[in-house]
CSV table of C-alpha atoms and ligand atoms in Angstrom, one decimal:
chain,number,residue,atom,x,y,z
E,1,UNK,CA,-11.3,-5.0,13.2
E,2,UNK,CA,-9.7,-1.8,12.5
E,3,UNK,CA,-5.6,-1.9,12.8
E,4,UNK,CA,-3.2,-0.2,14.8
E,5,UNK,CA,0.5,0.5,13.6
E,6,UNK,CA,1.2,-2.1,16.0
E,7,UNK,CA,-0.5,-5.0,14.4
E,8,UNK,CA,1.0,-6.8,11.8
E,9,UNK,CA,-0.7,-6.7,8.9
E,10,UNK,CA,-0.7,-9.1,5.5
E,11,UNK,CA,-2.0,-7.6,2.1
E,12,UNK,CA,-2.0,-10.0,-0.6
E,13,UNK,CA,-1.2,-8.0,-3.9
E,14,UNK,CA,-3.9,-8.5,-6.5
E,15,UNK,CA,-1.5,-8.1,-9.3
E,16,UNK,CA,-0.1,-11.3,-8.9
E,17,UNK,CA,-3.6,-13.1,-9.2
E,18,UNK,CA,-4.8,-14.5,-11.8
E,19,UNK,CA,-7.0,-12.0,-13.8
E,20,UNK,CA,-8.9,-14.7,-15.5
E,21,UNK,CA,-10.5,-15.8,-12.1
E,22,UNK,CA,-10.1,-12.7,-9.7
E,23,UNK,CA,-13.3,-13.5,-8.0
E,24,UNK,CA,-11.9,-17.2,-6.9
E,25,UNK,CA,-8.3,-15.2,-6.7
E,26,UNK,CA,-9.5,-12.8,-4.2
E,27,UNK,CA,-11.6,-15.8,-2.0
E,28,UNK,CA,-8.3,-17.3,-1.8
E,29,UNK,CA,-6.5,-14.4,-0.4
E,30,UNK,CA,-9.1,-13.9,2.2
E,31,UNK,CA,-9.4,-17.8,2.8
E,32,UNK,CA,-6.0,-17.6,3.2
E,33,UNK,CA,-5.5,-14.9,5.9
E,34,UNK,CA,-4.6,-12.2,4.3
E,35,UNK,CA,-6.0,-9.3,6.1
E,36,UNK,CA,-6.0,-6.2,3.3
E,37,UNK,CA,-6.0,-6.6,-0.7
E,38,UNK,CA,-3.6,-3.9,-2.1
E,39,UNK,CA,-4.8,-3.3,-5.6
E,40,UNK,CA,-2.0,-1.6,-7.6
E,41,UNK,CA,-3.6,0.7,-10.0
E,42,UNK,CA,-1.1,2.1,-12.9
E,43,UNK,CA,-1.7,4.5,-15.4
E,44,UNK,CA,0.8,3.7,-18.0
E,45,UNK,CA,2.1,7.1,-17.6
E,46,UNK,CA,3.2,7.5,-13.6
E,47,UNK,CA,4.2,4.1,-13.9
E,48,UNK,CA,5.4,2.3,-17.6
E,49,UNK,CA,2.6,-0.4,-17.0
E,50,UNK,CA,-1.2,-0.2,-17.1
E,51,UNK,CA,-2.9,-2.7,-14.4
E,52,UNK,CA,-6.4,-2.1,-13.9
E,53,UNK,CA,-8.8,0.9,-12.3
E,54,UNK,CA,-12.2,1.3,-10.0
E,55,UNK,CA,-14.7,-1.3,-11.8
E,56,UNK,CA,-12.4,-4.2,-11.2
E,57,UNK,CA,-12.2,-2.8,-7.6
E,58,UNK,CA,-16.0,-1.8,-7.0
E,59,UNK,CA,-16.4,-5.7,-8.5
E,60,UNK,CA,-14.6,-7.0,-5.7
E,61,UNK,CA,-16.1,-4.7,-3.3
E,62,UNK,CA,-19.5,-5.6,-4.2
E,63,UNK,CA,-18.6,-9.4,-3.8
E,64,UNK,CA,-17.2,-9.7,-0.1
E,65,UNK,CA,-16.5,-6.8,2.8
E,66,UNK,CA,-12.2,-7.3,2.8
E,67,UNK,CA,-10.5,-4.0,3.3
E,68,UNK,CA,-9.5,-2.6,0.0
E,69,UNK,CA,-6.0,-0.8,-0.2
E,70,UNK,CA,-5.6,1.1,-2.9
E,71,UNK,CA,-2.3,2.4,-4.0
E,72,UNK,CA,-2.4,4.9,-6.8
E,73,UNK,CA,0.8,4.3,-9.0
E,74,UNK,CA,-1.4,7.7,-11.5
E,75,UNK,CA,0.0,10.8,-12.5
E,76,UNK,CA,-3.3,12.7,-11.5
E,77,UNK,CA,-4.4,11.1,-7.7
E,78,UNK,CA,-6.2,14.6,-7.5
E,79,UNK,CA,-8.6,13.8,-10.6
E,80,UNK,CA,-9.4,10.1,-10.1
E,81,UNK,CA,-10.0,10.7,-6.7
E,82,UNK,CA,-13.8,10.3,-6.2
E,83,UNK,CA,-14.0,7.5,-8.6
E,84,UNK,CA,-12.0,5.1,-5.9
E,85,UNK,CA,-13.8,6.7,-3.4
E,86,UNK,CA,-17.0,5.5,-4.5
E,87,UNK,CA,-15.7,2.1,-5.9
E,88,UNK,CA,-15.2,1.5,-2.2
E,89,UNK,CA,-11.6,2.0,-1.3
E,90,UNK,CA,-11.0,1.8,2.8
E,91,UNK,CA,-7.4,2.9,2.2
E,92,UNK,CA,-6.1,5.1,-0.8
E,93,UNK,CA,-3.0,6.2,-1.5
E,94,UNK,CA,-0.9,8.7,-3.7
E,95,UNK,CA,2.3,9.2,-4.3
E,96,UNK,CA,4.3,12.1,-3.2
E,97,UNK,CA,6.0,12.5,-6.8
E,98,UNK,CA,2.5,12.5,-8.6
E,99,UNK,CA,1.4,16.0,-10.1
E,100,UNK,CA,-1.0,17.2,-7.1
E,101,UNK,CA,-1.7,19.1,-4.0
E,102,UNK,CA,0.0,16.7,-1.6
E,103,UNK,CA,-1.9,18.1,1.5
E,104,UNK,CA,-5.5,18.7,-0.7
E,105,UNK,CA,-5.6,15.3,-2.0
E,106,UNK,CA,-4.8,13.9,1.3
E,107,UNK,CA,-7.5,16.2,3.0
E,108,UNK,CA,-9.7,15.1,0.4
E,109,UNK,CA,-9.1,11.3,1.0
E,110,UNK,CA,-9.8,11.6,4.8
E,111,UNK,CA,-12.7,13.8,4.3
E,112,UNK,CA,-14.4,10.9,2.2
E,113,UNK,CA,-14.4,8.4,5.0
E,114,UNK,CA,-11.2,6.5,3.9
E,115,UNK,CA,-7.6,6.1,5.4
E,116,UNK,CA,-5.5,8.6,3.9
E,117,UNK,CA,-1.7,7.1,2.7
E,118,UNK,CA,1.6,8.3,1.5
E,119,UNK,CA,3.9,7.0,-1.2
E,120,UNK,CA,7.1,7.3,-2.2
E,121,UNK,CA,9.5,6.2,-4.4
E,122,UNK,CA,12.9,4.3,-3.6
E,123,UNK,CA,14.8,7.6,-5.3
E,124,UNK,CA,13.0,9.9,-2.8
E,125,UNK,CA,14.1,11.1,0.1
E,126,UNK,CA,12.6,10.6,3.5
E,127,UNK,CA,12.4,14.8,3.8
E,128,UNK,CA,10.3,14.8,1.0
E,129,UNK,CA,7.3,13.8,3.2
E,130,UNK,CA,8.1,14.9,6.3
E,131,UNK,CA,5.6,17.9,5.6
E,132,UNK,CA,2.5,15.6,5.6
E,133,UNK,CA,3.3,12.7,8.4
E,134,UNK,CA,0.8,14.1,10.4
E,135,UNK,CA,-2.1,14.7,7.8
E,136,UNK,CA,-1.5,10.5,6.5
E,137,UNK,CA,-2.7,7.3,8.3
E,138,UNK,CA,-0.6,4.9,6.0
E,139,UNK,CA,3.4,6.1,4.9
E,140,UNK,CA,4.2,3.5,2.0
E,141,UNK,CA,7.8,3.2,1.8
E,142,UNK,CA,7.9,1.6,-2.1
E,143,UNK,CA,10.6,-1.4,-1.7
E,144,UNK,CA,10.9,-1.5,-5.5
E,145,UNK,CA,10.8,0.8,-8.0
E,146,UNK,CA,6.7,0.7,-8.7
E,147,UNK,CA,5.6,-1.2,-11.9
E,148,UNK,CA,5.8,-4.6,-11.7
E,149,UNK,CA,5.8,-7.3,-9.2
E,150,UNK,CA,8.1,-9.8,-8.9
E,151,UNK,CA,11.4,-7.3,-8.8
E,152,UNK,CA,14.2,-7.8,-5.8
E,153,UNK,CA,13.8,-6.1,-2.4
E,154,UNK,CA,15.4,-2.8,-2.0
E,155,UNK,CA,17.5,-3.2,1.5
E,156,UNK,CA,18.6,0.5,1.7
E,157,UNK,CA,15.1,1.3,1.7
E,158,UNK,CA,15.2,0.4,5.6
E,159,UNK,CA,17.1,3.6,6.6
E,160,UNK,CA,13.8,5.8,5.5
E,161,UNK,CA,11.6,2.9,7.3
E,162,UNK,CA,13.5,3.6,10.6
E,163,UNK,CA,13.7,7.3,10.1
E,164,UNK,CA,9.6,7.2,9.6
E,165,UNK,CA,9.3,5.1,12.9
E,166,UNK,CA,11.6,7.6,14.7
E,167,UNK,CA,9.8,10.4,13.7
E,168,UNK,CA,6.6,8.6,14.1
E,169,UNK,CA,7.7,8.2,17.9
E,170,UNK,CA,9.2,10.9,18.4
E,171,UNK,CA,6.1,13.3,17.3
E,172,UNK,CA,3.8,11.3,19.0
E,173,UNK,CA,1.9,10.0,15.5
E,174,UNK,CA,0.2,7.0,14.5
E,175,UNK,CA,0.8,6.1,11.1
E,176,UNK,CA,0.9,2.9,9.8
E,177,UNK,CA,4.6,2.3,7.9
E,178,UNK,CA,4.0,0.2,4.9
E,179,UNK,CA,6.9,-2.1,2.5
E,180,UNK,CA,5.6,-3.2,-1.2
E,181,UNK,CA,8.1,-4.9,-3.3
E,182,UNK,CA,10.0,-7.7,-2.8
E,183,UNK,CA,8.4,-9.0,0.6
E,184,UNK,CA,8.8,-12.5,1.3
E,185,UNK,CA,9.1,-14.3,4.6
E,186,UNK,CA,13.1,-13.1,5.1
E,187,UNK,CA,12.3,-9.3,4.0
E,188,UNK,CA,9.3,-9.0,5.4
E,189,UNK,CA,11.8,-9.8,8.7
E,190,UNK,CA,13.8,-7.1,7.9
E,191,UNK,CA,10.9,-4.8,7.3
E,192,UNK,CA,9.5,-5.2,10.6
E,193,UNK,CA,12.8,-4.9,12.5
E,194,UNK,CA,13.4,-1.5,10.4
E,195,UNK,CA,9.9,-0.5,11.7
E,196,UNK,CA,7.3,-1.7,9.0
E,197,UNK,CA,3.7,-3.0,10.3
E,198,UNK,CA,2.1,-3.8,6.8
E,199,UNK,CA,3.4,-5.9,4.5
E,200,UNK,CA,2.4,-5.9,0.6
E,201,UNK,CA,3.1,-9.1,-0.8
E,202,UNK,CA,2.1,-10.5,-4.1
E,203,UNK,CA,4.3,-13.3,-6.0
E,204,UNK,CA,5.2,-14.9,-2.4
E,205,UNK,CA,1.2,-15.3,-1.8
E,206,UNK,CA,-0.4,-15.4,-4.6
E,207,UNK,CA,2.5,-17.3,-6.5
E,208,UNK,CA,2.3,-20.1,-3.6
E,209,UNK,CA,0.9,-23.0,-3.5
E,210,UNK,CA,0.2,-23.1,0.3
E,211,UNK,CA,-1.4,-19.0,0.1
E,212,UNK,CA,-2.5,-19.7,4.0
E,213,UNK,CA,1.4,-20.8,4.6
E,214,UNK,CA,2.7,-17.9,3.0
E,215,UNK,CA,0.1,-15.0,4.8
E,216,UNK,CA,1.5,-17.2,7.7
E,217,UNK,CA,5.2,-17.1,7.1
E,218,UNK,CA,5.2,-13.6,6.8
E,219,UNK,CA,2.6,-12.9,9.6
E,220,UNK,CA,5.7,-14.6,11.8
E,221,UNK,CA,8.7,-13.3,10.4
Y,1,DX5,C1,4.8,-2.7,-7.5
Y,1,DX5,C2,3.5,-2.9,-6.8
Y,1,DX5,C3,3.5,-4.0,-5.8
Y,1,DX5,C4,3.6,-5.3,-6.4
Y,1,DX5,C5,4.5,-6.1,-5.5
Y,1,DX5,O1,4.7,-1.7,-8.4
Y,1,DX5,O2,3.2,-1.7,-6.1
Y,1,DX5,O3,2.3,-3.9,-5.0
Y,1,DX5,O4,2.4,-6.0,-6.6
Y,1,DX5,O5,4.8,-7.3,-6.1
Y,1,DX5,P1,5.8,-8.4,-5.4
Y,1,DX5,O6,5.3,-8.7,-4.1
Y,1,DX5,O7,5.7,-9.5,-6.4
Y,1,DX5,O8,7.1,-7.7,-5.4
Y,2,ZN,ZN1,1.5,-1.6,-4.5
């Protein structure tokens, strides 16, 4: 079922799987609720860690029909482009600091069929995007400085959350606002009172025992 920004909406992080089973990893996040898979992809260069890139993603997609969101932590977005496209990406998106045509890459995203998202970083202001809120279907407001999982929510982050559901309001848009880093059952509170509707978690699902508890916890927060 397609989302709204309304809906709440749980995204297991892959990164916090277990890469020696992903298949069984990834049946567990679905089992368990979780209604997107955020794949982190890194580049070792954008970001000073190197995760993994389309075949581990056109694997998964080949293996069930969960809604892949991809999140391009890559200094070139522009470049790789077609190669998540056709791994089968529903969501993909680039940062706003990446080396890129902001608007072309975004253009480009939506033209191939997929939901076209927004990063940016915790250092980066809210103005910085203001240009493209009405050319994105996703605005990722990073909660963390991108990387690694496991690092401590970023509370300050919540002004730009509110200032993106004000302006999201007050222009009449329909984006999706998005937190990744740091979400747990008490953050992901926080989130959705700042104005958050998807939340990217991976050591508090994927590090639980009870994954369907977790998805849960935060689906109620
Ligand atoms: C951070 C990644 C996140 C990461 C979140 O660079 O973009 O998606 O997996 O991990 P947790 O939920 O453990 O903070
Ligand atoms: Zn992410």
């Amino acid at each position: 079922m397609k989302k709204k920004y309304t809906d709440r909406v749980i995204a297991p992080s892959l990164l916090a799987a277990d890469f020696s089973r992903v298949g069984e990893e990834v049946t567990r996040a679905i089992n368990a609720g979780g209604d997107w898979l955020h794949l982190d992809v890194m580049d070792g260069h954008f970001v000073d860690n190197i995760s993994f890139g389309p075949a581990m993603i056109q694997a998964i997609h080949e293996t069930n029909d969960v809604f892949l969101d991809v999140h391009l932590m890559i200094s070139r977005p522009d470049h790789y482009l077609p190669c998540y496209v056709a791994a089968g990406a529903d969501c993909i998106t680039v940062h706003v600091e990446a080396d890129h045509d902001v608007t072309d890459t975004l253009q480009r995203i939506r033209r191939a069929g997929c939901l076209a998202g927004l990063a940016l970083n915790p250092a980066t202001p809210f103005s910085d995007v203001v240009p493209y809120l009405d050319k994105i279907d996703l605005l990722l407001c990073m909660t963390v400085v991108p990387g690694f999982g496991g690092q401590p929510f970023m509370e300050d982050v919540m002004e730009k959350v509110k200032a993106a559901a004000d302006y999201r309001r007050e222009n009449n848009l329909s984006y999706h606002i998005e937190v990744d880093g740091g979400i747990g059952v008490e953050t992901a509170a926080i989130s959705a009172k700042a104005g958050a509707n998807v939340m990217v978690a991976g050591s508090t699902t994927f590090g639980a025992k009870d994954m369907a508890a977790a998805v849960q916890g935060i689906r109620e927060a």
